[in-house]
Coordinates of C-alpha atoms in Angstrom, one line a residue:
Chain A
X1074 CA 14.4 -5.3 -32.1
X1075 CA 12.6 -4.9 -29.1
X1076 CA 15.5 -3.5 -26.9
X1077 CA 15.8 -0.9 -29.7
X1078 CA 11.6 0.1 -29.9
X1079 CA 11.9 0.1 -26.1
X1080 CA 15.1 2.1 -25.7
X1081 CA 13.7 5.2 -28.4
X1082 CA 10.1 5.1 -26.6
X1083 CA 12.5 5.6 -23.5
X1084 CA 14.2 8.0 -25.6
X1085 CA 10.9 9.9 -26.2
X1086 CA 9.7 9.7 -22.7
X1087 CA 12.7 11.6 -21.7
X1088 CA 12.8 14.4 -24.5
X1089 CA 9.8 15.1 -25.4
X1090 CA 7.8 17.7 -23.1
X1091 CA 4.0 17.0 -24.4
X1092 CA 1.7 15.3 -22.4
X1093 CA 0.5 13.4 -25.8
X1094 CA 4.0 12.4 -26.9
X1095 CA 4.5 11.0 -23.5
X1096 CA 1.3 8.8 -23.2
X1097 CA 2.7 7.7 -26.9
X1098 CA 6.4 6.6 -25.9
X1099 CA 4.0 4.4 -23.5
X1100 CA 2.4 2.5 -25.4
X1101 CA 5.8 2.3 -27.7
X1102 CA 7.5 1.0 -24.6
X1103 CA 4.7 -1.6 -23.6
X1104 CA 4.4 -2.6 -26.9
X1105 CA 8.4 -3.4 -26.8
X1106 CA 7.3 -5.6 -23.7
X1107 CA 5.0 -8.0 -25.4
X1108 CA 7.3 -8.2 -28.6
X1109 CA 9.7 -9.8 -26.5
X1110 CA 7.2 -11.7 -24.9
X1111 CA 5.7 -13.0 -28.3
X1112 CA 9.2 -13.8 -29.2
X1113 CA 10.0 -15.5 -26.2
X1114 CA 7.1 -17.8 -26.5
X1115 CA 7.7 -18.8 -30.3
X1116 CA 11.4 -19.6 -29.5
X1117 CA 10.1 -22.3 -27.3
X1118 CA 7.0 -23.1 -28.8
X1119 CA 5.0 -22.2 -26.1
X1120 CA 1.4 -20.4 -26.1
X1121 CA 2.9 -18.6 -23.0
X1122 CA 4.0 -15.5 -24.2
X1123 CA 1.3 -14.6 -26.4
X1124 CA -0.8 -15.2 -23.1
X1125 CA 1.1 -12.4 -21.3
X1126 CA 1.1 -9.9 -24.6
X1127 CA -3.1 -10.2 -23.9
X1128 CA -2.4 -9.0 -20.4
X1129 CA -0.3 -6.4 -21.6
X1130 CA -2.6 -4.9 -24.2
X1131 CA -5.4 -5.3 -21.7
X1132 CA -3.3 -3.1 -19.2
X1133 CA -2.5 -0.3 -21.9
X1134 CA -6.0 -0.1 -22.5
X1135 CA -6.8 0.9 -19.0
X1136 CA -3.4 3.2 -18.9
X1137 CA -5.0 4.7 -21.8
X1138 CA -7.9 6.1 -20.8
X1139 CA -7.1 6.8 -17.6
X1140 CA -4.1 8.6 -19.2
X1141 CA -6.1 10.6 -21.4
X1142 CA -8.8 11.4 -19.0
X1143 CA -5.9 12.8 -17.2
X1144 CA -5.0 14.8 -19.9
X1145 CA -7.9 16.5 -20.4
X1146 CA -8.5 17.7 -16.1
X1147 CA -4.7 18.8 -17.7
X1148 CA -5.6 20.8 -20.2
X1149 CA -8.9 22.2 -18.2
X1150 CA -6.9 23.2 -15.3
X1151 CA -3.5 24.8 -17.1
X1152 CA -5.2 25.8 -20.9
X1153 CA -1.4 23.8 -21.6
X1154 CA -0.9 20.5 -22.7
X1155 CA 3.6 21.0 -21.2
X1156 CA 4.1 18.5 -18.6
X1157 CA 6.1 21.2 -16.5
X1158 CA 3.1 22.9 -15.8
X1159 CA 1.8 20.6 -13.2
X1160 CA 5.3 19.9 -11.4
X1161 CA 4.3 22.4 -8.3
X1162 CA 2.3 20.7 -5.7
X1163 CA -0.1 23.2 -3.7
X1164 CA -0.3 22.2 0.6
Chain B
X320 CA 11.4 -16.0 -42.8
X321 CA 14.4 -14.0 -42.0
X322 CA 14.1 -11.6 -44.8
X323 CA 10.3 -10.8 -44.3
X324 CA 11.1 -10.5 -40.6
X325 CA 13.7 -8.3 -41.2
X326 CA 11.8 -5.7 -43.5
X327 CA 8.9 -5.5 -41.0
X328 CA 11.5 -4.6 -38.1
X329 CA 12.9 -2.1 -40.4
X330 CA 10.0 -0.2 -40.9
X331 CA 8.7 -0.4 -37.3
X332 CA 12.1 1.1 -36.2
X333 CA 11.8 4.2 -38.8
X334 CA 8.4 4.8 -38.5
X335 CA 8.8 5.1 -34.5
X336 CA 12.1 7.0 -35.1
X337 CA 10.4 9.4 -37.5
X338 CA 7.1 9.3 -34.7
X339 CA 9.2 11.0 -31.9
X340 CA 10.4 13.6 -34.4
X341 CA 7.6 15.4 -35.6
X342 CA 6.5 18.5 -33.6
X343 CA 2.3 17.9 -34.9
X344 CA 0.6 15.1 -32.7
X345 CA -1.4 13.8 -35.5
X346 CA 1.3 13.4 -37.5
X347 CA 3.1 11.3 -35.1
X348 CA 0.1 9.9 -34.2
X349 CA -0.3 8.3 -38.2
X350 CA 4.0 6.9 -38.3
X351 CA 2.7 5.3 -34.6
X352 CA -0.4 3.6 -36.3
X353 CA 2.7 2.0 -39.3
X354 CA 4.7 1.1 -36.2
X355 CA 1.6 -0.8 -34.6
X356 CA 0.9 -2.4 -38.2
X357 CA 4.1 -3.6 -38.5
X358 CA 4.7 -4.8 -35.4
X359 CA 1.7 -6.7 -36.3
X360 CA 3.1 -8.0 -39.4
X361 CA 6.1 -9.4 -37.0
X362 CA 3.9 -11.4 -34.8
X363 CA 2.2 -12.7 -37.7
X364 CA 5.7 -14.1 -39.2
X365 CA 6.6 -15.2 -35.7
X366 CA 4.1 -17.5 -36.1
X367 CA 1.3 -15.9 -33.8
X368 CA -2.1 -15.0 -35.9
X369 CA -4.2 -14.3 -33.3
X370 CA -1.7 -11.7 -31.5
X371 CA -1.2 -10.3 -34.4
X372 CA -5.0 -9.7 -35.2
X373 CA -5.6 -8.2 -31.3
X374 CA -2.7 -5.9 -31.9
X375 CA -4.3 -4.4 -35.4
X376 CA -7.8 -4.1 -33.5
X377 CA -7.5 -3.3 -29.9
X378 CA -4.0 -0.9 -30.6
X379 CA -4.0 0.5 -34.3
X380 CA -8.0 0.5 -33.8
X381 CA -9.4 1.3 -30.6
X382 CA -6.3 3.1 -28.7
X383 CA -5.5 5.6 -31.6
X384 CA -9.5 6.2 -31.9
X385 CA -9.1 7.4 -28.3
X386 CA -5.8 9.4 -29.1
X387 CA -7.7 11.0 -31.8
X388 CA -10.6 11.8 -29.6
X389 CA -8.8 13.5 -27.1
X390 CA -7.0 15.8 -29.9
X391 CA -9.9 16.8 -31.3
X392 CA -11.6 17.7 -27.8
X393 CA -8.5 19.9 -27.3
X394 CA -8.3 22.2 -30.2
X395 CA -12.3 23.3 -31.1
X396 CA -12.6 26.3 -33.3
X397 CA -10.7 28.2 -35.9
X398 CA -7.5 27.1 -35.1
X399 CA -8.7 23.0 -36.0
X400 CA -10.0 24.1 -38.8
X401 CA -6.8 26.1 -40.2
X402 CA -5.2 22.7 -38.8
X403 CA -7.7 20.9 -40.5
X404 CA -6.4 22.2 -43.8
X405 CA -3.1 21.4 -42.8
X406 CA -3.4 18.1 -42.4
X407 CA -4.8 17.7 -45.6
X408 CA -1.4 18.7 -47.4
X409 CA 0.6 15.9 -48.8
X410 CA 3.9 16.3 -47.0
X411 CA 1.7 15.2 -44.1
X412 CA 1.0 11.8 -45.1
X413 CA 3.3 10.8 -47.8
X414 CA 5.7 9.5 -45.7
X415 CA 3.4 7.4 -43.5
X416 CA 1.8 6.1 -47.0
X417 CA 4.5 4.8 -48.7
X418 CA 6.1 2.8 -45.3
X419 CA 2.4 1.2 -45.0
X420 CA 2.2 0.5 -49.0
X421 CA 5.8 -1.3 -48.2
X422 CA 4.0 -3.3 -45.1
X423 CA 0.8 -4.5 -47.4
X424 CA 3.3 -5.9 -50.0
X425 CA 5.4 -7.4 -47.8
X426 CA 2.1 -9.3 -45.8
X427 CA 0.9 -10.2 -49.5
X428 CA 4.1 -12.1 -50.0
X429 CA 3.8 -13.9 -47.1
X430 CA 0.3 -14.9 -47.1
X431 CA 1.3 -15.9 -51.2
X432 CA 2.1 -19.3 -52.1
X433 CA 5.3 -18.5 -51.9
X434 CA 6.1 -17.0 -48.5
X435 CA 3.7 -19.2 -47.0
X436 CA 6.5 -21.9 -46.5
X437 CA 8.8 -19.8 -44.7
X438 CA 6.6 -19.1 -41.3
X439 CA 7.4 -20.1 -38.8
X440 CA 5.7 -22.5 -36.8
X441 CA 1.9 -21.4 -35.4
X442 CA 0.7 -21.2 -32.5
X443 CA -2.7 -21.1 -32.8
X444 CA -5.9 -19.1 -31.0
X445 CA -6.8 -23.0 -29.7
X446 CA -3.5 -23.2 -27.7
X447 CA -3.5 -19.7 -26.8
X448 CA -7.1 -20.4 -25.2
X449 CA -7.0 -23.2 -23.4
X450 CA -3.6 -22.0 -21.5
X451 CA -5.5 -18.4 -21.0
X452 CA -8.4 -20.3 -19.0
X453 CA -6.3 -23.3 -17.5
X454 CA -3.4 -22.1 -15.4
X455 CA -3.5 -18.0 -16.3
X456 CA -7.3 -18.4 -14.8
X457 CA -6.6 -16.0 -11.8
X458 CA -4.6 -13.9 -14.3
X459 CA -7.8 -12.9 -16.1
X460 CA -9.8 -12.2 -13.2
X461 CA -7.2 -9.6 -12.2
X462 CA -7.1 -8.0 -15.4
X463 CA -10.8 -8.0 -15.6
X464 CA -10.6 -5.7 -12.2
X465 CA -8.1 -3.9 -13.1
X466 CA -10.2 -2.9 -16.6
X467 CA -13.2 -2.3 -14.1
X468 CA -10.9 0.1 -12.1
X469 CA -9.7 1.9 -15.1
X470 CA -13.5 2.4 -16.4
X471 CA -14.5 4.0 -13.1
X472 CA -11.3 6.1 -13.3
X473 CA -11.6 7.6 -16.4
X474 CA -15.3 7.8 -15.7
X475 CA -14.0 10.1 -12.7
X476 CA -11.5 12.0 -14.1
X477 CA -13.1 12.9 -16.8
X478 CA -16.4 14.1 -15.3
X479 CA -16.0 18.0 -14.4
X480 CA -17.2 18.2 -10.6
X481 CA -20.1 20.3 -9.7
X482 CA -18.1 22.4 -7.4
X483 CA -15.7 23.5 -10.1
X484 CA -18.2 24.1 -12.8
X485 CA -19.9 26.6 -10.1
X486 CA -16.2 28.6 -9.6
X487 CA -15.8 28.5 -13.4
X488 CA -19.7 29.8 -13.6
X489 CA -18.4 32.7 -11.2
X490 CA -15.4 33.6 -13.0
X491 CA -17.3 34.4 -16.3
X492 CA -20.0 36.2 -14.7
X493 CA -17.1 38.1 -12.8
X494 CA -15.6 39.2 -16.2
X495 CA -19.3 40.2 -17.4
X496 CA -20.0 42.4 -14.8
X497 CA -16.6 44.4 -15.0
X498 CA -16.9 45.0 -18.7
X499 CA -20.3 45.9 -18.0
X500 CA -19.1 48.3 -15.6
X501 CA -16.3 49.5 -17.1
X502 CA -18.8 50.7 -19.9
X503 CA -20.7 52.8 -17.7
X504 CA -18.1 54.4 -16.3
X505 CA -16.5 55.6 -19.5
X506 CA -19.6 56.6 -21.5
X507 CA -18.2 60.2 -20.2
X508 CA -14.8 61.0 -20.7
X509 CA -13.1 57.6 -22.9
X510 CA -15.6 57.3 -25.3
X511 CA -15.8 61.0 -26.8
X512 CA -12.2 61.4 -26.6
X513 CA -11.5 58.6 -29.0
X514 CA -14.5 59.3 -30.9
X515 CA -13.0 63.3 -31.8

């Protein structure tokens, strides 16, 4: 279950062209990562994985908002929310 | 177990499936909050309450009120509120209704009597603790930075700098002045010749 939620936010990363959709198939994809590690950790009984799924979720918070505040210089700058947009480099 | 586990995976699958197909944000935005939930709903059967709990608060709660936030600062005006009113129409939230409907009867079954045998066994918020703060010690320190870093960050990216405001302040009065202009130079001629 988890290889599947990680391989469609993969999926999305790849097809989708929106900056929002993008920051989305993220947290789809991290959220993949701690499944398994939740899993892991109640195969074995151990208080492990859920230890590392708190790491995780701390990380996508900061991914988040760093994300979004990307997203908005983003918008500001190209009036466009397409990830192709920014792909030229100026210098 | 294996039945209850298996619903919630299902509908974590399809709503994410039915997330990366819909062309309007907030619409994906609602099947990724049922995807969250149920993912939830698995930890919970997994045997992991307090995960479970963090996941509904920190990702269905605080991340999509920032996703939310960010959409609304982008489209101001008459087009949100013609969106607004589009939102508001049933095909928009029908669908991410009836899978969450689905996920509440499915967690009142295994919080019932009945269900309550089949979980699988807990690892509780004690055990959870006292290996955050015994050998993961350096581990939160790290992640405490790294949430420091991403404050300042977003603090910085988000902050329009002085310099650009004072371009931006230039263009507009830019486009002022030649409208202004181009007034006066066509009270003659333009004017007259589209009034007759």
């Amino acid at each position: 279950m988890a290889a599947i939620l990680f391989g469609l936010g993969l999926a999305a990363l790849l097809v989708r062209r929106n900056a929002i959709f993008t920051l989305m198939s993220i947290e789809v994809m991290l959220n993949a990562a701690g499944l398994a590690f939740v899993a892991a950790g109640a195969r074995w009984g151990h208080a492990d994985g859920q230890v590392m799924f708190l790491f995780i979720l701390a990380m996508a918070a900061a991914e988040v908002s760093v994300g979004l505040a990307l997203l908005l210089r983003l918008h500001h700058l190209f009036k466009s929310l397409d990830i192709d947009a920014a792909s030229t480099m100026r210098g | 177990m294996l039945i209850t586990f298996y619903v919630a995976a299902a509908i974590a699958i399809v709503s994410t499936v039915l997330m990366i197909t819909r062309f309007n944000a907030v619409h994906a935005l609602l099947y990724l909050v049922v995807s969250l939930l149920s993912v939830a709903t698995v930890f919970f059967i997994l045997g992991a309450p307090f995960v479970a709990a963090l996941e509904v608060i920190i990702y269905a709660g605080a991340i999509m009120v920032l996703f939310i936030f960010v959409m609304m600062m982008l489209n101001i005006g008459d087009r949100a509120t013609r969106m607004e009113r589009a939102w508001l129409s049933p095909d928009a939230w029908v669908g991410p209704a009836i899978l969450a409907v689905l996920l509440v009867i499915e967690f009142g079954y295994t919080l019932g009597s009945a269900g309550r045998a089949e979980l699988a066994h807990e690892t509780g918020p004690k055990d959870v603790a006292l290996t955050l703060f015994g050998p993961y010690l350096l581990g939160v320190e790290l992640v405490s930075m790294l949430l420091l870093a991403g404050i300042v960050g977003a603090y910085r990216l988000g902050s329009i700098r002085p310099e650009e405001r004072e371009s931006l302040d230039a263009i507009e009065s830019d486009k002022q002045r030649a409208v202004i202009g181009g007034n006066l130079v066509r009270t003659g001629t333009g004017r007259t010749a589209g009034a007759a």
